[in-house]
XYZ file of C-alpha atoms in Angstrom:
733
model
C 85.636 33.825 124.522
C 82.518 33.069 122.423
C 79.290 35.003 122.824
C 77.448 32.192 124.599
C 79.982 32.192 127.462
C 79.881 35.948 128.061
C 77.841 37.065 131.101
C 74.355 38.378 130.389
C 74.456 40.793 133.322
C 76.951 42.455 135.634
C 76.728 43.873 139.153
C 78.971 46.818 140.015
C 79.368 47.920 143.619
C 79.530 51.729 143.761
C 82.667 51.775 145.883
C 83.013 55.541 146.156
C 79.425 55.975 147.364
C 79.793 52.979 149.691
C 82.848 54.493 151.410
C 81.225 57.937 151.716
C 78.035 56.393 153.108
C 79.760 54.324 155.757
C 81.987 57.155 156.901
C 78.907 59.357 157.130
C 77.085 56.687 159.162
C 79.997 56.321 161.580
C 80.625 60.028 162.154
C 76.938 60.899 162.408
C 76.375 57.962 164.732
C 78.971 59.375 167.143
C 77.407 62.836 166.911
C 73.927 61.438 167.608
C 75.201 59.601 170.692
C 76.718 62.886 171.903
C 73.415 64.682 171.230
C 71.413 62.256 173.336
C 74.015 62.340 176.096
C 73.500 66.099 176.221
C 69.713 65.675 176.188
C 69.803 63.073 178.991
C 72.018 65.136 181.287
C 70.111 68.342 180.583
C 66.760 66.627 181.121
C 67.887 65.454 184.553
C 68.835 69.005 185.470
C 65.530 70.394 184.148
C 63.538 67.909 186.222
C 65.413 69.101 189.322
C 65.552 72.838 188.682
C 62.571 73.447 186.339
C 64.756 75.977 184.534
C 62.965 75.082 181.277
C 59.328 73.993 180.852
C 59.379 70.197 180.820
C 56.655 69.395 178.283
C 58.095 71.410 175.353
C 61.525 69.974 176.067
C 60.172 66.406 176.062
C 58.363 67.005 172.754
C 61.612 68.195 171.158
C 63.497 65.192 172.559
C 60.778 62.859 171.252
C 61.053 64.498 167.809
C 64.814 63.953 167.798
C 64.322 60.311 168.790
C 61.888 59.860 165.897
C 64.269 61.498 163.421
C 67.052 59.227 164.680
C 64.834 56.161 164.312
C 64.026 57.071 160.696
C 67.692 57.864 160.036
C 68.729 54.417 161.280
C 66.162 52.748 159.009
C 67.380 54.697 155.986
C 71.015 53.703 156.465
C 70.133 50.229 155.209
C 69.666 51.752 151.736
C 73.135 53.264 151.939
C 74.929 50.161 153.134
C 75.804 48.594 149.773
C 74.793 50.624 146.714
C 75.164 48.742 143.433
C 74.382 49.298 139.769
C 73.346 46.499 137.422
C 74.024 46.250 133.717
C 72.494 43.929 131.150
C 73.768 42.784 127.753
C 70.731 41.727 125.681
C 72.865 41.541 122.561
C 74.519 38.448 124.103
C 71.280 36.492 124.242
C 71.229 33.457 121.985
C 68.694 32.933 119.193
C 65.040 33.937 119.388
C 63.985 30.307 119.441
C 65.400 29.996 122.983
C 63.568 33.012 124.380
C 60.571 32.154 126.621
C 57.105 33.666 125.982
C 56.107 36.916 127.713
C 52.620 38.302 128.392
C 52.136 42.071 128.738
C 49.387 43.393 131.029
C 47.979 46.922 130.657
C 45.135 48.231 132.830
C 42.813 51.164 132.187
C 39.612 52.255 133.879
C 38.082 55.441 132.477
C 38.666 56.903 128.983
C 37.551 60.351 130.170
C 40.473 60.468 132.633
C 42.860 58.231 130.709
C 42.436 59.386 127.090
C 42.281 56.569 124.546
C 45.070 58.022 122.409
C 47.624 57.645 125.196
C 46.357 54.229 126.285
C 46.411 52.840 122.756
C 49.896 54.189 122.128
C 50.947 52.130 125.144
C 49.232 49.053 123.704
C 50.744 49.487 120.233
C 54.207 50.152 121.687
C 53.966 46.896 123.675
C 53.084 45.029 120.488
C 56.210 46.539 118.912
C 58.666 45.302 121.544
C 61.876 43.755 120.255
C 60.737 40.208 120.922
C 59.613 37.314 118.730
C 55.958 38.094 117.852
C 54.897 34.487 118.325
C 56.187 34.648 121.920
C 54.599 37.969 122.869
C 50.982 38.709 123.841
C 49.419 41.981 125.018
C 46.341 42.064 127.255
C 44.340 45.216 127.964
C 42.067 45.107 131.001
C 39.284 47.705 130.731
C 37.870 48.177 134.218
C 35.228 50.554 132.915
C 33.785 48.068 130.448
C 33.681 50.982 128.024
C 32.672 50.688 124.368
C 35.012 53.645 123.788
C 37.970 51.564 124.914
C 36.834 48.486 122.991
C 36.487 50.465 119.752
C 39.822 52.150 120.433
C 41.704 48.860 120.788
C 40.237 47.692 117.478
C 41.622 50.860 115.891
C 44.948 50.233 117.641
C 45.116 46.793 116.020
C 44.640 48.359 112.598
C 47.569 50.720 113.260
C 49.716 47.928 114.715
C 49.406 45.921 111.485
C 51.537 48.610 109.831
C 53.556 50.002 112.736
C 54.927 46.750 114.164
C 56.497 45.471 110.902
C 57.783 48.994 110.151
C 59.524 49.308 113.528
C 61.079 45.866 113.213
C 62.139 46.257 109.589
C 63.972 49.550 110.173
C 65.196 48.686 113.700
C 63.718 51.805 115.255
C 64.869 52.550 118.796
C 61.472 53.961 119.850
C 58.577 51.505 120.122
C 55.784 54.062 120.544
C 54.414 55.507 117.272
C 53.402 58.884 118.763
C 56.811 59.351 120.402
C 58.635 58.281 117.245
C 56.738 60.666 114.976
C 57.468 63.560 117.341
C 61.153 62.685 117.666
C 64.102 63.345 115.395
C 64.980 59.673 115.203
C 65.239 58.149 111.755
C 65.831 54.491 110.970
C 68.860 52.348 111.698
C 71.948 53.792 110.014
C 71.822 51.042 107.383
C 68.556 52.479 106.046
C 69.290 56.214 106.208
C 68.716 57.764 102.793
C 66.581 54.874 101.624
C 63.695 55.958 99.393
C 61.780 52.884 100.513
C 62.089 53.947 104.152
C 60.960 57.506 103.330
C 57.904 56.194 101.482
C 56.959 53.794 104.271
C 57.405 56.504 106.904
C 54.947 58.728 105.013
C 52.539 55.817 104.950
C 52.931 55.406 108.738
C 52.292 59.137 109.265
C 49.095 58.841 107.222
C 47.934 55.736 109.111
C 48.649 57.385 112.455
C 46.672 60.497 111.465
C 43.728 58.270 110.518
C 44.111 56.400 113.829
C 44.158 59.652 115.790
C 41.102 60.994 114.004
C 39.174 57.770 114.582
C 39.951 57.863 118.316
C 38.875 61.497 118.599
C 35.496 60.707 117.029
C 35.153 57.593 119.153
C 35.926 59.431 122.428
C 32.963 61.826 122.331
C 31.114 61.605 125.665
C 33.652 59.077 126.948
C 32.594 59.423 130.583
C 29.093 58.154 129.777
C 30.552 54.927 128.392
C 32.025 53.830 131.718
C 30.140 51.141 133.621
C 30.483 49.882 137.175
C 27.939 47.122 136.645
C 28.621 44.849 133.667
C 29.188 41.253 132.627
C 32.659 40.004 131.658
C 33.808 40.498 128.077
C 36.891 38.990 126.408
C 37.761 39.553 122.772
C 40.851 38.429 120.897
C 41.456 41.272 118.463
C 41.917 40.265 114.821
C 41.015 41.605 111.397
C 37.355 41.261 110.538
C 38.265 40.015 107.058
C 41.264 38.018 108.280
C 43.710 39.436 105.746
C 46.643 40.042 108.140
C 49.596 37.743 108.528
C 49.016 36.955 112.205
C 52.487 35.499 112.663
C 54.047 38.943 112.224
C 52.021 40.648 114.969
C 51.770 39.581 118.622
C 48.473 38.484 120.089
C 46.199 41.293 121.342
C 43.389 40.590 123.817
C 40.725 42.919 125.225
C 39.380 42.014 128.670
C 36.653 43.644 130.729
C 36.182 41.695 133.939
C 32.753 41.446 135.499
C 31.932 44.225 137.973
C 28.949 44.400 140.263
C 28.271 47.062 142.909
C 27.776 44.418 145.611
C 31.152 42.740 145.012
C 34.527 44.258 145.979
C 36.776 44.486 142.944
C 40.116 45.468 144.539
C 40.835 48.132 141.937
C 43.968 47.610 139.814
C 45.043 44.625 141.906
C 41.862 42.754 141.152
C 42.221 43.625 137.463
C 45.686 42.103 137.331
C 44.473 38.949 139.019
C 41.860 38.511 136.295
C 44.542 39.045 133.649
C 46.672 36.365 135.285
C 43.810 33.870 135.038
C 42.587 34.816 131.566
C 46.076 34.855 130.057
C 46.858 31.490 131.666
C 44.400 29.680 129.399
C 45.175 31.712 126.266
C 48.975 31.983 126.194
C 50.244 31.023 129.676
C 53.630 32.731 129.284
C 55.931 31.988 132.235
C 56.734 35.708 132.533
C 54.498 38.771 132.485
C 55.245 42.480 132.124
C 52.959 44.960 133.925
C 52.491 48.478 132.521
C 50.373 51.460 133.518
C 48.145 52.609 130.683
C 50.066 55.876 130.314
C 53.514 54.246 130.539
C 54.402 53.466 126.939
C 57.317 51.324 125.786
C 60.122 53.578 124.642
C 63.251 51.470 124.308
C 61.921 48.205 122.822
C 64.537 46.022 124.553
C 62.855 45.753 127.988
C 61.718 42.133 127.653
C 65.152 41.051 126.408
C 66.774 43.003 129.240
C 64.750 41.049 131.789
C 65.738 37.793 130.112
C 69.377 38.665 130.832
C 68.527 37.664 134.398
C 65.930 34.960 133.810
C 68.227 33.095 131.401
C 71.236 33.348 133.699
C 71.337 29.877 135.321
C 73.282 31.165 138.341
C 70.559 33.494 139.603
C 67.413 32.770 137.557
C 65.860 30.235 139.991
C 65.857 32.877 142.752
C 64.558 35.910 140.827
C 60.880 36.753 141.236
C 60.799 40.022 139.322
C 62.901 42.496 137.389
C 61.969 46.102 138.117
C 62.478 48.999 135.711
C 62.146 52.624 136.854
C 59.270 54.896 135.922
C 60.645 57.654 133.706
C 58.606 60.518 132.290
C 58.426 62.344 128.989
C 56.721 65.485 130.323
C 59.244 66.642 132.933
C 60.274 70.279 132.906
C 63.763 71.545 133.682
C 62.346 72.562 137.078
C 61.351 69.408 138.938
C 59.311 71.392 141.461
C 56.832 68.587 142.212
C 59.388 65.784 142.430
C 57.779 64.182 139.396
C 60.992 62.429 138.352
C 60.684 60.225 141.477
C 64.472 60.339 141.742
C 64.231 60.285 145.529
C 62.740 56.785 145.217
C 65.294 55.557 142.698
C 68.223 56.720 144.812
C 67.044 54.231 147.417
C 66.561 51.520 144.763
C 70.328 51.527 144.173
C 70.760 50.568 147.815
C 67.926 48.034 147.699
C 69.710 46.302 144.803
C 72.704 45.629 147.038
C 70.493 43.493 149.285
C 67.636 41.225 148.104
C 66.442 43.790 145.594
C 63.721 46.440 145.425
C 60.045 46.138 146.206
C 57.482 46.258 143.419
C 56.727 49.755 142.143
C 53.313 48.858 140.724
C 54.299 48.858 137.051
C 57.279 48.407 134.712
C 58.234 45.032 136.132
C 58.645 41.581 134.608
C 57.579 38.812 136.970
C 57.371 35.030 136.959
C 54.055 33.234 137.268
C 55.781 30.687 139.460
C 56.592 33.280 142.121
C 53.169 34.939 142.170
C 51.316 31.608 142.216
C 53.421 30.566 145.181
C 54.309 27.215 143.604
C 56.504 25.852 140.853
C 55.075 24.016 137.857
C 53.261 21.189 139.591
C 53.381 17.484 138.938
C 50.368 15.286 138.139
C 50.149 13.642 141.552
C 49.073 16.846 143.347
C 45.605 16.638 144.907
C 43.089 18.304 142.540
C 40.721 19.355 145.325
C 43.512 21.149 147.140
C 44.424 22.993 143.944
C 40.808 24.047 143.486
C 40.678 25.267 147.080
C 43.622 27.511 146.277
C 43.043 28.526 142.653
C 39.290 28.178 142.124
C 36.951 25.887 140.224
C 38.219 26.242 136.644
C 39.667 22.950 135.425
C 41.349 24.728 132.531
C 43.051 27.193 134.876
C 44.147 24.316 137.110
C 45.541 22.515 134.063
C 47.562 25.607 133.170
C 49.603 25.047 136.328
C 51.023 21.798 134.982
C 54.293 21.670 133.063
C 52.682 19.821 130.174
C 49.867 22.336 129.613
C 49.327 23.678 126.089
C 47.029 26.740 125.734
C 43.822 26.131 123.802
C 43.717 29.196 121.533
C 43.586 28.080 117.866
C 46.142 29.355 115.370
C 43.553 31.611 113.729
C 43.113 33.288 117.151
C 39.362 32.766 117.415
C 38.489 31.149 120.769
C 36.171 28.165 120.672
C 32.796 28.342 122.409
C 34.171 26.129 125.180
C 37.176 28.395 125.734
C 34.963 31.488 125.728
C 32.817 29.924 128.445
C 35.934 29.262 130.519
C 37.145 32.835 130.010
C 33.780 34.186 131.184
C 34.137 32.143 134.363
C 37.709 33.282 135.013
C 36.751 36.940 134.526
C 33.706 36.763 136.805
C 33.642 38.860 139.965
C 32.944 35.873 142.232
C 35.549 33.471 140.846
C 37.977 33.586 143.772
C 35.326 33.783 146.510
C 36.030 31.154 149.148
C 39.445 30.260 147.717
C 42.770 30.622 149.470
C 43.729 33.053 146.716
C 40.705 35.246 147.327
C 41.092 35.215 151.093
C 44.775 36.049 150.915
C 44.166 39.614 149.711
C 47.378 41.490 150.356
C 49.652 38.759 149.074
C 48.718 38.516 145.426
C 47.145 41.874 144.599
C 49.140 44.656 143.016
C 47.668 47.910 144.371
C 49.708 50.456 146.337
C 49.192 48.357 149.451
C 49.305 44.907 147.987
C 52.242 45.201 145.606
C 54.368 46.131 148.612
C 53.021 43.200 150.646
C 53.518 40.902 147.665
C 57.172 41.885 147.335
C 57.711 41.687 151.107
C 56.144 38.215 151.214
C 58.204 36.958 148.280
C 61.448 38.322 149.715
C 60.588 36.620 153.001
C 60.200 33.340 151.086
C 63.753 33.642 149.754
C 63.036 35.204 146.352
C 65.147 38.111 145.158
C 64.476 40.943 142.732
C 66.656 43.227 140.640
C 66.448 46.857 139.536
C 67.907 47.982 136.227
C 68.019 51.495 134.834
C 69.282 51.504 131.226
C 70.717 54.664 129.698
C 67.782 54.791 127.288
C 64.545 54.567 129.322
C 62.557 51.431 128.535
C 59.272 53.039 129.576
C 58.055 56.625 129.583
C 54.893 57.999 131.126
C 53.250 61.230 132.207
C 54.037 62.590 135.661
C 51.919 64.949 137.724
C 52.305 68.575 136.624
C 50.458 70.364 139.405
C 50.703 70.508 143.175
C 47.215 69.198 143.891
C 47.704 65.976 141.911
C 51.104 65.455 143.482
C 49.829 65.875 147.054
C 46.767 63.691 146.427
C 48.909 60.995 144.812
C 51.485 61.057 147.613
C 48.721 60.941 150.230
C 47.225 57.896 148.535
C 50.578 56.124 148.370
C 51.481 57.009 151.950
C 48.095 55.820 153.213
C 48.502 52.468 151.483
C 51.990 51.947 152.861
C 50.967 53.031 156.358
C 48.198 50.435 156.278
C 50.949 47.824 156.027
C 52.872 49.485 158.847
C 49.846 48.978 161.095
C 49.239 45.397 159.956
C 50.781 42.019 160.695
C 53.061 42.666 157.708
C 54.966 45.388 159.561
C 58.534 44.641 158.400
C 60.018 45.146 161.862
C 57.838 42.268 163.096
C 57.216 40.176 159.983
C 60.594 40.559 158.314
C 63.638 39.998 160.579
C 63.196 36.233 160.980
C 62.369 35.772 157.300
C 64.869 38.016 155.495
C 68.069 39.921 156.178
C 67.864 42.622 158.822
C 69.000 45.265 156.310
C 66.246 44.312 153.865
C 63.748 44.509 156.739
C 64.967 48.000 157.620
C 64.570 49.118 153.998
C 60.998 47.899 153.913
C 60.332 49.441 157.329
C 61.476 52.861 156.122
C 59.325 52.504 153.023
C 56.189 51.527 154.941
C 56.673 53.804 157.962
C 57.847 56.969 156.210
C 54.619 58.696 157.275
C 55.948 58.699 160.853
C 57.948 61.773 159.849
C 54.760 63.698 160.548
C 55.411 63.534 164.309
C 58.945 64.992 164.477
C 58.206 67.499 161.705
C 55.155 68.865 163.502
C 57.018 68.759 166.811
C 59.940 70.844 165.544
C 57.765 73.106 163.376
C 55.604 74.119 166.358
C 57.457 73.875 169.678
C 60.812 75.620 168.925
C 59.170 78.699 167.293
C 56.671 79.075 170.155
C 59.489 78.817 172.708
C 61.479 81.293 170.616
C 58.617 83.793 170.969
C 58.698 83.341 174.755
C 62.488 83.407 174.997
C 62.700 79.790 176.214
C 65.899 78.054 174.997
C 65.688 74.427 173.861
C 69.216 74.084 172.448
C 72.700 74.807 173.825
C 74.267 78.278 173.701
C 76.666 79.073 170.893
C 79.503 79.042 173.435
C 78.549 75.552 174.642
C 80.639 72.773 172.969
C 77.444 70.778 172.404
C 76.209 73.505 170.063
C 78.779 72.162 167.606
C 77.162 68.705 167.853
C 73.740 70.035 166.859
C 75.198 72.225 164.121
C 77.252 69.319 162.769
C 74.273 66.952 162.547
C 72.168 69.576 160.784
C 74.872 70.586 158.289
C 75.976 66.994 157.730
C 72.470 65.922 156.743
C 72.175 68.813 154.284
C 75.610 68.162 152.751
C 74.858 64.427 152.434
C 71.708 65.305 150.526
C 73.739 67.547 148.210
C 76.333 64.794 147.683
C 73.678 62.205 146.809
C 71.936 64.592 144.427
C 75.140 65.322 142.527
C 76.223 61.649 142.523
C 72.847 60.705 141.021
C 73.410 63.193 138.220
C 70.785 65.752 139.248
C 71.167 69.522 139.277
C 72.114 71.130 142.580
C 68.822 73.064 142.766
C 67.003 69.736 142.954
C 68.158 69.463 146.571
C 65.885 72.410 147.372
C 62.984 70.994 145.343
C 63.316 67.591 147.009
C 63.509 69.167 150.463
C 60.371 71.197 149.783
C 58.545 68.100 148.581
C 59.621 66.189 151.694
C 58.396 68.989 153.974
C 55.081 69.298 152.146
C 54.563 65.534 152.236
C 55.435 65.388 155.937
C 53.045 68.179 156.915
C 50.095 67.437 154.599
C 50.257 63.971 153.005
C 51.625 62.002 155.942
C 49.201 63.652 158.362
C 46.171 62.458 156.415
C 47.820 59.135 155.591
C 48.281 58.267 159.270
C 44.846 59.587 160.187
C 43.170 57.499 157.477
C 45.264 54.425 158.290
C 44.197 54.590 161.927
C 40.547 55.086 160.954
C 40.863 52.171 158.528
C 42.350 50.014 161.268
C 39.346 50.581 163.508
C 36.885 50.171 160.645
C 35.881 53.808 160.151
C 37.502 54.379 156.757
C 36.345 52.767 153.529
C 39.019 51.865 150.984
C 39.007 54.240 148.054
C 41.008 54.617 144.865
C 41.014 57.710 142.679
C 42.652 57.934 139.288
C 45.263 60.590 138.682
C 43.881 62.450 135.699
C 45.993 62.270 132.545
C 44.125 65.214 130.994
C 46.388 68.270 130.704
C 45.344 71.775 131.835
C 47.139 74.306 129.626
C 47.528 77.049 132.269
C 48.859 74.649 134.877
C 51.172 73.127 132.289
C 52.583 76.583 131.445
C 53.314 77.365 135.094
C 54.881 73.920 135.507
C 57.214 74.532 132.558
C 58.242 77.882 134.047
C 58.974 76.411 137.479
C 56.090 78.317 139.110
C 54.080 76.515 141.775
C 50.370 76.165 141.129
C 48.480 76.465 144.414
C 45.046 75.497 143.109
C 45.050 72.827 145.783
C 42.455 71.384 148.134
C 42.394 73.638 151.249
C 42.646 70.525 153.422
C 46.115 69.891 152.020
C 47.216 73.521 151.805
C 46.116 74.934 155.171
C 48.475 72.807 157.334
C 51.420 73.945 155.175
C 50.502 77.631 155.293
C 49.654 77.601 159.011
C 53.020 76.208 160.065
C 54.802 78.531 157.642
C 53.099 81.622 159.110
C 53.913 80.452 162.647
C 57.617 80.075 161.811
C 57.693 83.342 159.855
C 56.281 85.280 162.799
C 58.573 83.510 165.266
C 61.646 84.273 163.167
C 60.825 87.982 162.845
C 60.271 88.366 166.599
C 63.124 86.013 167.430
C 65.581 88.193 165.519
C 64.809 91.040 167.923
C 65.710 88.784 170.845
C 68.958 87.746 169.167
C 70.005 91.383 168.859
C 69.800 91.485 172.646
C 72.753 89.043 172.745
C 70.516 86.136 173.603
C 72.671 83.581 171.786
C 70.997 80.619 173.478
C 68.068 81.178 171.087
C 70.199 81.139 167.936
C 69.469 77.479 167.071
C 65.712 78.046 167.284
C 65.942 81.182 165.150
C 68.017 79.314 162.554
C 65.483 76.480 162.528
C 62.593 78.869 161.835
C 64.659 80.724 159.240
C 65.424 77.414 157.526
C 61.700 76.619 157.307
C 60.937 80.113 155.990
C 63.671 80.231 153.358
C 63.214 76.670 152.028
C 59.470 77.204 151.696
C 59.693 80.694 150.249
C 57.298 79.564 147.512
C 54.542 79.589 150.150
C 55.377 83.212 150.988
C 55.099 84.074 147.307
C 51.821 82.211 146.965
C 50.216 83.880 149.980
C 51.482 87.462 149.828
C 53.325 88.317 146.608
C 51.575 86.666 143.655
C 48.379 87.905 142.006
C 47.921 85.298 139.255
C 45.328 82.523 139.170
C 47.778 79.993 140.580
C 48.354 81.898 143.840
C 47.121 80.719 147.235
C 43.538 81.834 147.670
C 43.146 84.770 150.138
C 40.573 82.732 152.071
C 43.164 79.986 152.621
C 45.732 82.554 153.766
C 43.305 84.148 156.248
C 42.221 80.788 157.601
C 45.866 79.725 157.942
C 46.650 82.894 159.902
C 43.754 82.115 162.230
C 44.869 78.494 162.685
C 48.487 79.529 163.333
C 47.166 81.895 166.028
C 45.206 79.018 167.562
C 48.301 76.799 167.460
C 50.265 79.573 169.133
C 47.610 80.013 171.803
C 47.316 76.304 172.564
C 51.060 75.814 172.375
C 51.624 78.693 174.751
C 49.918 76.675 177.477
C 52.772 74.172 177.246
C 55.426 76.697 178.247
C 54.032 76.676 181.758
C 54.534 72.938 182.217
């Protein structure tokens, strides 16, 4: 069999996991039916006899219904787990590879340091792809002279780094990561004096680059503007002495921003990049990167082409999604920074129509995001302008015969510059179908999910690939505050969709498979966990304090049903953690993160989504700072939680913890009186206390700077007392 006939990709069903998942679904399904049979019969007796207060019992039943609802949604991920492989070495010659544009967005050099951003830019220029078919665009939302000067310095470094990486076939595309690693050149060049000399030259050039960026970044925050005209610059040498054919195109873009015009954050930035790049290079595929997510393994673009050049599936594929991996993880993943919980579900998504967009690290087709194929000449021009705006050049770029207008020397003509200014203006898409359809073609937390949902509903599919060597590496959150704020922001965006017409349970079933709809529904509605978590974190401990049983006695056969469901869920989590290749202790870390998200993040996410729905919440977007705090970093490396967190996020966690701690201590005294009908409630409170022991440490045992502030602890004690007092009223109803 010759190389051209070998498959470019392979799909492997994870049979072992599939069998375990379906057995687990079946057995747990039977147990859940038995649980609700017990609840129904017991509820009827309670209504007649009033042996147990009705309201607390109904709240617990409602919580169990909600948990069951979320469990049913999640089973769609487990239905058909698959793993995809790609074989980029089987691709035919470079001349047959299609062009690719790379989009990188940044907004504030004081929060996103230039050194990291420019390493991302340079690494993208160094991808293993024909340089004449690769272009990198940086969108600077701050319109900062710091960023503009930095990208000019990045070009100077790229002139040396890109040929060096290609010549010696380096497996790391990012210069900073390479110089810190132990990697040498390809084995054919090991021991070469020429390689050693050129590496020293690269080290010198990188040191000069780093020094230039440090000088340039002084007072970076003052350089950021929220009110500026558009600026587009194709980066080249001032003296024109570089061989441009050896280095991909590099373009700096700062779209127009005015305080009176909504700019749609990162989503709006990407839309401008789509338009600007269309008249400069117009590659049929584009790769989206976060500014701190540098290219590590240089084969990402070729890996995506293993699907786009496969004639059997290429016409249906809208995007190829890579995972977000991180270079700054510690051995203790206490903040869930690896995002493995998300990628476990991606394996299941891949067995259906594919995963949703994750906001970055994806290669997408222009055809899918435009909503049309390459159009023919007989299409009505006015209709195209109504959809895509007034630019004739942009409209022309939609045609199959279009040839971009950038000259070979890479200096745009005055006419092209005028067109670029128009396309980067803040009012360009006003009154167009594109501009009015916000939520379909914008890539923010909200809109990238709606975009992927809409495309899947139109019959497109996506794929998720996770190579052994990560294609992209970024910086994850290394403190609790950033993690909770980030998760709140994500959950709020997704809950907005859950409350919109794009709710997958309404919008999806008639447009895509029911399993794909359930996956999306779980993703968008995950914040609903707040209701059962609060219900079971408050009502059972209060009833435990009053000696009111809510679960069957140990001697009752139905006690086994409850115990089985609880233990089965914990063991399934352990099995999935081990199967994914994680350490066993990560089950505890992931459970803690889930509890903290449910109590703090999801509470504010739902509250803000409701306020947004009724027009009382203004959309906001805050950058996660990429600046490292040394003390927090040290605690992170040691696996010690840093509780320098906003009290609004911390107080709900501490209040419920104190309530369950007190209930468990008092409940143990009742258990010693042979009151076995309270055992389940005592175990539930003990489970909360032991899993969240880090909160106990933070409130009462630690004395370092990262502890929970005494004022937060005292306020949490007061709030837990209020919850107990208010909740106590329910035991009489």
